[in-house]
XYZ file of C-alpha atoms in Angstrom:
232
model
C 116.235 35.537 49.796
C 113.920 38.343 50.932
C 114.911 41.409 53.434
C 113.079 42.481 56.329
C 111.962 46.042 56.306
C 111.990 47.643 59.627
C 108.785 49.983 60.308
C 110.812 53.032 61.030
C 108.684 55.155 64.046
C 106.416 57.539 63.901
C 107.643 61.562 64.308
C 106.030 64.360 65.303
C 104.419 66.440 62.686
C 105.475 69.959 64.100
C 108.357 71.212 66.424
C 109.089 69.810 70.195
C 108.448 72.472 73.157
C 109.735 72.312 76.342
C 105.784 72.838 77.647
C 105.318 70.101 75.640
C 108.533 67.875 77.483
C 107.280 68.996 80.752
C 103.397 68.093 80.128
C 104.722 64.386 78.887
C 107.258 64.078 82.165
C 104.323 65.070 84.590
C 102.339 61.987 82.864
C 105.005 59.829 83.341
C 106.106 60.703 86.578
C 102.121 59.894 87.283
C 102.042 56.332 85.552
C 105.848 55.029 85.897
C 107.091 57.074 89.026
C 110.328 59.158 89.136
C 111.932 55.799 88.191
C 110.461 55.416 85.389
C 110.972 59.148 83.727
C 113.644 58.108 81.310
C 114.409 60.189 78.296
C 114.489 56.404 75.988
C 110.219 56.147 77.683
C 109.650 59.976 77.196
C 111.142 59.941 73.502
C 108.748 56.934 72.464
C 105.947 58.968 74.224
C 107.031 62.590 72.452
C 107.306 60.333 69.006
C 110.870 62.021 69.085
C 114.641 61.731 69.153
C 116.810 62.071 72.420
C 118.556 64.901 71.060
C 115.349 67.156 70.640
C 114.473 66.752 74.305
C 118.086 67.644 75.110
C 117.547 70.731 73.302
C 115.075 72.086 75.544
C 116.152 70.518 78.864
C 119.460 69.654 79.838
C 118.778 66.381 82.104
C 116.412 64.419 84.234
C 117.147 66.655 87.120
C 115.752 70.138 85.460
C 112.806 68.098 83.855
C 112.028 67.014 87.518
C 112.353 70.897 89.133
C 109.904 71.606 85.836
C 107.637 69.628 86.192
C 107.748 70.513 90.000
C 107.206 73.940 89.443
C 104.609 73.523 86.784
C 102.530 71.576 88.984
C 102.952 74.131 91.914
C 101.926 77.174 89.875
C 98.585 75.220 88.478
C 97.639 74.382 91.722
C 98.419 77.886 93.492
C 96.318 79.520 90.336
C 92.936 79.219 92.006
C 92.757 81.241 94.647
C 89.501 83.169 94.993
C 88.778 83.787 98.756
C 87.230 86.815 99.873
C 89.152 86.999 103.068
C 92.813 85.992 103.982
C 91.748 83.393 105.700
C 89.546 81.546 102.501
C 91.985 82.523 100.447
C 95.181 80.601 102.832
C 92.383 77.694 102.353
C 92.553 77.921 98.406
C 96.135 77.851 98.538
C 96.343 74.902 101.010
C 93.907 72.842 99.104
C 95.313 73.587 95.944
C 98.913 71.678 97.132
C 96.967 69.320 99.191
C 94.976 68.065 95.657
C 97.786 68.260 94.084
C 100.105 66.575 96.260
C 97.090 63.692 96.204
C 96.970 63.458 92.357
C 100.249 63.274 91.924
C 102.311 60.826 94.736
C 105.793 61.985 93.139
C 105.326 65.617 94.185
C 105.553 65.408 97.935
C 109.207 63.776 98.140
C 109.988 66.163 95.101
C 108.698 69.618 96.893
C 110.703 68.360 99.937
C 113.676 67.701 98.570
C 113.601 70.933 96.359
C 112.739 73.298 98.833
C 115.681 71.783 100.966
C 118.929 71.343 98.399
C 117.614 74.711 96.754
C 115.460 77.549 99.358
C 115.922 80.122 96.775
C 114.507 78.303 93.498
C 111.454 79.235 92.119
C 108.906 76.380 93.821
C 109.908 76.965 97.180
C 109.959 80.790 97.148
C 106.326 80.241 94.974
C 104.860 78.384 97.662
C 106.502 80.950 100.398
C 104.796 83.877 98.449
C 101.759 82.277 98.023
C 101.014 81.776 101.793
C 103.063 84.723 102.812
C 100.768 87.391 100.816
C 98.108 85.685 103.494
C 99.607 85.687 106.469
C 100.487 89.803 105.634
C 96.586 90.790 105.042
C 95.884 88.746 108.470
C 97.787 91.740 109.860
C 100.393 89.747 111.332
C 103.238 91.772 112.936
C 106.121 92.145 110.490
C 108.407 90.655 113.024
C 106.496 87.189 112.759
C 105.592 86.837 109.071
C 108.843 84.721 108.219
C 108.013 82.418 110.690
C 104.422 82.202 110.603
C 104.234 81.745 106.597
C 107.025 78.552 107.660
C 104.575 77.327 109.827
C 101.855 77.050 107.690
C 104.123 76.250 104.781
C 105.453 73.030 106.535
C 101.935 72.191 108.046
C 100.645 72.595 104.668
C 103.051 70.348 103.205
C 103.613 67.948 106.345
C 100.007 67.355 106.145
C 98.930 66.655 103.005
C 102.430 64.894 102.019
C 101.008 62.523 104.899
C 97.641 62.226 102.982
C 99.186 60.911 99.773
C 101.305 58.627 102.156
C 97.840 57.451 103.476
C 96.626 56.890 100.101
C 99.275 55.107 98.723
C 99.642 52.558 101.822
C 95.767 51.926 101.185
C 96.381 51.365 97.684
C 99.262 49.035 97.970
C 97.206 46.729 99.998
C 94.864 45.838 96.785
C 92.109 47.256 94.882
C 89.914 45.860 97.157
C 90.599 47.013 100.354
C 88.554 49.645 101.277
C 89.586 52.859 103.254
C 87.280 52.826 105.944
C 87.341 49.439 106.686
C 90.957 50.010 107.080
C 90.696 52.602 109.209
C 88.105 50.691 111.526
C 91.042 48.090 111.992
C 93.300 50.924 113.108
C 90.901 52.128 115.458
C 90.278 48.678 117.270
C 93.746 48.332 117.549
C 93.967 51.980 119.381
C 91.293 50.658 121.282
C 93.297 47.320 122.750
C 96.121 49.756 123.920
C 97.007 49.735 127.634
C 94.756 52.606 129.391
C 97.526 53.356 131.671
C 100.185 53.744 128.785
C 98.194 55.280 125.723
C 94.980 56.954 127.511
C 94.506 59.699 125.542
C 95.243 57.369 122.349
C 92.479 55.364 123.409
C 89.924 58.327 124.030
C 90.153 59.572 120.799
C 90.521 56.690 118.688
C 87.062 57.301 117.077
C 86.908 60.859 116.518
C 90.682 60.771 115.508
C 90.969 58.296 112.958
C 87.309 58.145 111.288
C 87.234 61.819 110.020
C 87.033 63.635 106.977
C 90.761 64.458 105.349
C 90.303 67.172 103.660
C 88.178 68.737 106.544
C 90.261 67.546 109.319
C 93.285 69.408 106.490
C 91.496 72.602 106.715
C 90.719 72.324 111.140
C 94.462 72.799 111.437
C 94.997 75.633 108.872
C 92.222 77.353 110.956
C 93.942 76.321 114.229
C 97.214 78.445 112.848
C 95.257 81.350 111.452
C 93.277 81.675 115.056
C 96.874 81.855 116.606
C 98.018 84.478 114.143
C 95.097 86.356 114.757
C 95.530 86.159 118.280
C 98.738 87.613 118.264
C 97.827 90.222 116.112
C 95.507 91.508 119.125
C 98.310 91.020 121.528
């Protein structure tokens, strides 16, 4: 009688480290979904033990703030504007592209910047915008609840995006966006004129647009308000 041999798996060749951990979660949490970030799936993808991930993070929930935050600070690294204005615009398309490549980060940044206002993404994200909103010479009295305002249009907006995205995706790899949207907009179209008339004006300049351009029309919409004020 002959024994089987089992193929014991491959390890790494040097030491785990935690930017290591992180960088694997964020590709998981890309592929597989928050469901599917397990520490069994991230062991076989680290070519490690359990126990070594457990050494640098304590459970699913601080690998999910990391990854969080290390996909906040990437995106908020770019910002290169030559006036407060361009430079709110590099920070808002930095979370909108991120929030786009990534469809676990919206729910994520929501739910961290609501169960914890003091952790490091949400007070990130706050000084990001806020440093803005201070060289647009906004009165002191207003910057709390201006930088809110574009922090939750900001993340409203392009949290809706990915939601967009991900309902045109679902439908197939076939279906194509625009043709999509055309439906929507003959639907606007049928509604009753005495009900939904301003629905039914704007149903083609409202729903065929550019995202990202139609993204950046509001953020200018806010900073012309704050501006205004700041004449007042």
């Amino acid at each position: 009688m002959t024994s089987r041999t089992r193929k014991k798996p491959e390890r790494r060749p040097s030491p785990l480290t935690r930017e290591q951990i992180i960088e694997a979660a964020i590709g998981l949490l890309d592929t597989a979904g928050e469901s599917g970030l397990t520490f069994r799936a991230l062991s076989e993808r680290l070519a490690t033990g359990p126990g070594a991930i457990y050494w640098h993070v304590a459970g699913k929930g601080e690998l999910l703030v990391a990854a969080t935050d290390h996909v906040v600070v990437a995106a908020l690294s770019e910002v290169a504007g030559a006036e407060p204005t361009g430079r709110i615009h590099d920070v808002a398309l930095g979370l909108f592209d991120a929030i786009e490549r990534h469809p676990w980060l919206a729910p994520q940044l929501t739910a961290q910047i609501s169960h914890n206002p003091a952790g490091s993404v949400t007070t990130c994200i706050f000084e990001a915008i806020g440093r803005q909103v201070y060289a647009l010479d906004v009165p002191a009295s207003s910057w709390f609840t201006a930088t809110s305002a574009l922090m939750h249009y900001i993340l409203g907006a392009a949290g809706q995006n990915a939601a967009n995205l991900a309902l045109v995706r679902s439908l197939g790899p076939d279906t194509d966006r625009d043709a999509y949207m055309d439906s929507v907009t003959a639907i606007w179209k049928q509604l009753s004129p005495q009900e939904f008339p301003f629905a039914r004006a704007v149903a083609d300049q409202g729903l065929d647009h550019d995202d990202r351009a139609q993204f950046l029309a509001g953020i200018d919409l806010i900073a012309a308000g704050l501006t205004a004020r700041r004449t007042d």
